[in-house]
């Protein structure tokens, strides 16, 4: 075992790592229910791991949503996104999972999530997923 590994083997979990582990999408009441407006969130430091090679993948995540009754708290979404850091997950599945979790937490009228992944091996991937709440009768 290297000295660096020996030094970190018994260290307690860092506070940032603990916050990421405990992170969940938190919402608060929409201050303007009934008004149609867009919230745009940019998260330029997304990272996960390729499920096939284990190599890191990096992306900019863009979220554009129209709130209904709830709005997502920004620190919570930052911690949630950081939870993907050590996950082995494909580009496609990561963006779809983010949308599923976002819709489950915030129940927006509309949401679009785009993952613009950095090129790796001369391949650039952009994954875009959308949700629209069904019209109420």
Short mmCIF file of C-alpha atoms in Angstrom, two decimals:
data_model
loop_
_atom_site.label_atom_id
_atom_site.label_comp_id
_atom_site.label_asym_id
_atom_site.label_seq_id
_atom_site.Cartn_x
_atom_site.Cartn_y
_atom_site.Cartn_z
CA UNK A 1 0.00 0.00 0.00
CA UNK A 2 1.37 3.41 -0.90
CA UNK A 3 1.92 6.06 1.76
CA UNK A 4 -0.89 8.21 0.33
CA UNK A 5 -3.32 5.28 0.52
CA UNK A 6 -2.20 4.45 4.07
CA UNK A 7 -2.67 8.08 5.14
CA UNK A 8 -6.23 8.29 3.77
CA UNK A 9 -7.41 4.79 4.70
CA UNK A 10 -8.43 5.84 8.21
CA UNK A 11 -9.51 9.43 7.61
CA UNK A 12 -13.09 10.28 8.42
CA UNK A 13 -15.41 11.16 5.58
CA UNK A 14 -14.92 14.80 4.59
CA UNK A 15 -17.85 17.14 5.26
CA UNK A 16 -18.40 17.80 1.53
CA UNK A 17 -18.51 14.08 0.78
CA UNK A 18 -20.99 13.60 3.64
CA UNK A 19 -23.23 16.39 2.30
CA UNK A 20 -23.14 14.80 -1.17
CA UNK A 21 -24.01 11.36 0.25
CA UNK A 22 -26.91 12.83 2.23
CA UNK A 23 -28.02 15.08 -0.62
CA UNK A 24 -31.51 14.93 -2.00
CA UNK A 25 -33.58 17.21 -4.17
CA UNK A 26 -35.30 19.69 -1.87
CA UNK A 27 -38.10 21.97 -3.00
CA UNK A 28 -39.92 24.97 -1.60
CA UNK A 29 -43.30 26.53 -2.49
CA UNK A 30 -43.42 28.40 -5.78
CA UNK A 31 -43.63 32.11 -4.88
CA UNK A 32 -45.74 32.75 -8.01
CA UNK A 33 -48.03 29.75 -8.59
CA UNK A 34 -50.17 30.18 -11.67
CA UNK A 35 -47.59 32.34 -13.44
CA UNK A 36 -45.75 30.69 -16.32
CA UNK A 37 -42.02 31.34 -16.03
CA UNK A 38 -38.85 29.43 -16.82
CA UNK A 39 -36.06 28.60 -14.39
CA UNK A 40 -32.73 27.85 -16.06
CA UNK A 41 -29.96 26.13 -14.12
CA UNK A 42 -26.48 25.43 -15.48
CA UNK A 43 -24.22 22.86 -13.83
CA UNK A 44 -20.92 22.90 -15.77
CA UNK A 45 -18.97 20.39 -13.66
CA UNK A 46 -21.00 17.16 -13.95
CA UNK A 47 -18.98 13.99 -13.87
CA UNK A 48 -19.71 10.28 -13.83
CA UNK A 49 -17.85 7.15 -14.94
CA UNK A 50 -18.26 5.15 -18.12
CA UNK A 51 -19.90 1.82 -17.19
CA UNK A 52 -17.74 -0.01 -19.75
CA UNK A 53 -14.27 1.49 -19.38
CA UNK A 54 -14.40 3.18 -15.99
CA UNK A 55 -13.00 6.36 -17.56
CA UNK A 56 -14.46 9.61 -16.25
CA UNK A 57 -17.01 11.47 -18.33
CA UNK A 58 -17.53 15.21 -17.96
CA UNK A 59 -20.52 17.28 -19.01
CA UNK A 60 -22.40 20.51 -18.64
CA UNK A 61 -25.93 19.86 -17.41
CA UNK A 62 -28.56 22.43 -18.33
CA UNK A 63 -31.99 22.36 -16.70
CA UNK A 64 -34.86 24.49 -17.97
CA UNK A 65 -38.17 24.06 -16.19
CA UNK A 66 -41.53 25.71 -15.65
CA UNK A 67 -42.50 25.29 -11.99
CA UNK A 68 -45.98 24.34 -10.90
CA UNK A 69 -46.37 24.34 -7.11
CA UNK A 70 -42.71 23.74 -6.18
CA UNK A 71 -39.28 25.16 -7.00
CA UNK A 72 -36.02 23.24 -6.58
CA UNK A 73 -33.51 24.58 -4.05
CA UNK A 74 -30.20 25.31 -5.81
CA UNK A 75 -27.74 23.97 -3.23
CA UNK A 76 -29.71 20.72 -3.15
CA UNK A 77 -29.47 20.28 -6.92
CA UNK A 78 -25.73 20.96 -6.77
CA UNK A 79 -25.24 18.22 -4.17
CA UNK A 80 -27.54 15.85 -6.06
CA UNK A 81 -25.60 16.34 -9.30
CA UNK A 82 -22.31 15.79 -7.46
CA UNK A 83 -23.61 12.39 -6.29
CA UNK A 84 -23.03 11.07 -9.82
CA UNK A 85 -19.27 11.58 -9.50
CA UNK A 86 -18.44 7.94 -8.71
CA UNK A 87 -21.37 6.27 -10.48
CA UNK A 88 -20.84 3.96 -13.42
CA UNK A 89 -23.61 5.16 -15.72
CA UNK A 90 -24.03 5.90 -19.42
CA UNK A 91 -24.60 9.38 -20.81
CA UNK A 92 -28.13 8.44 -21.84
CA UNK A 93 -29.10 6.85 -18.53
CA UNK A 94 -27.62 9.62 -16.40
CA UNK A 95 -29.65 12.35 -18.09
CA UNK A 96 -32.84 10.26 -18.07
CA UNK A 97 -32.34 9.47 -14.36
CA UNK A 98 -31.77 13.13 -13.54
CA UNK A 99 -35.04 14.00 -15.28
CA UNK A 100 -36.93 11.21 -13.46
CA UNK A 101 -35.63 12.37 -10.07
CA UNK A 102 -36.24 16.04 -10.87
CA UNK A 103 -39.85 15.38 -11.94
CA UNK A 104 -40.47 13.20 -8.86
CA UNK A 105 -39.23 15.97 -6.55
CA UNK A 106 -40.53 19.14 -8.21
CA UNK A 107 -43.50 17.98 -10.32
CA UNK A 108 -42.92 20.81 -12.86
CA UNK A 109 -45.28 21.78 -15.64
CA UNK A 110 -42.40 21.27 -18.09
CA UNK A 111 -38.76 20.33 -17.82
CA UNK A 112 -35.92 19.88 -20.29
CA UNK A 113 -32.55 18.53 -19.23
CA UNK A 114 -29.55 18.57 -21.55
CA UNK A 115 -26.27 16.79 -20.93
CA UNK A 116 -23.53 18.20 -23.17
CA UNK A 117 -20.67 15.74 -22.66
CA UNK A 118 -17.06 16.64 -23.34
CA UNK A 119 -15.61 14.82 -26.35
CA UNK A 120 -13.76 11.60 -25.59
CA UNK A 121 -12.09 9.57 -28.31
CA UNK A 122 -13.22 12.12 -30.92
CA UNK A 123 -16.91 11.57 -30.01
CA UNK A 124 -19.12 14.38 -28.71
CA UNK A 125 -22.48 13.44 -27.18
CA UNK A 126 -25.46 15.64 -26.32
CA UNK A 127 -28.44 14.00 -24.61
CA UNK A 128 -31.69 15.97 -24.25
CA UNK A 129 -34.77 14.70 -22.41
CA UNK A 130 -38.10 16.40 -21.86
CA UNK A 131 -41.11 16.15 -19.60
CA UNK A 132 -44.48 17.83 -19.90
CA UNK A 133 -47.20 17.46 -17.32
CA UNK A 134 -50.42 16.22 -18.90
CA UNK A 135 -53.14 18.84 -19.26
CA UNK A 136 -55.77 18.62 -16.53
CA UNK A 137 -59.33 18.03 -17.68
#
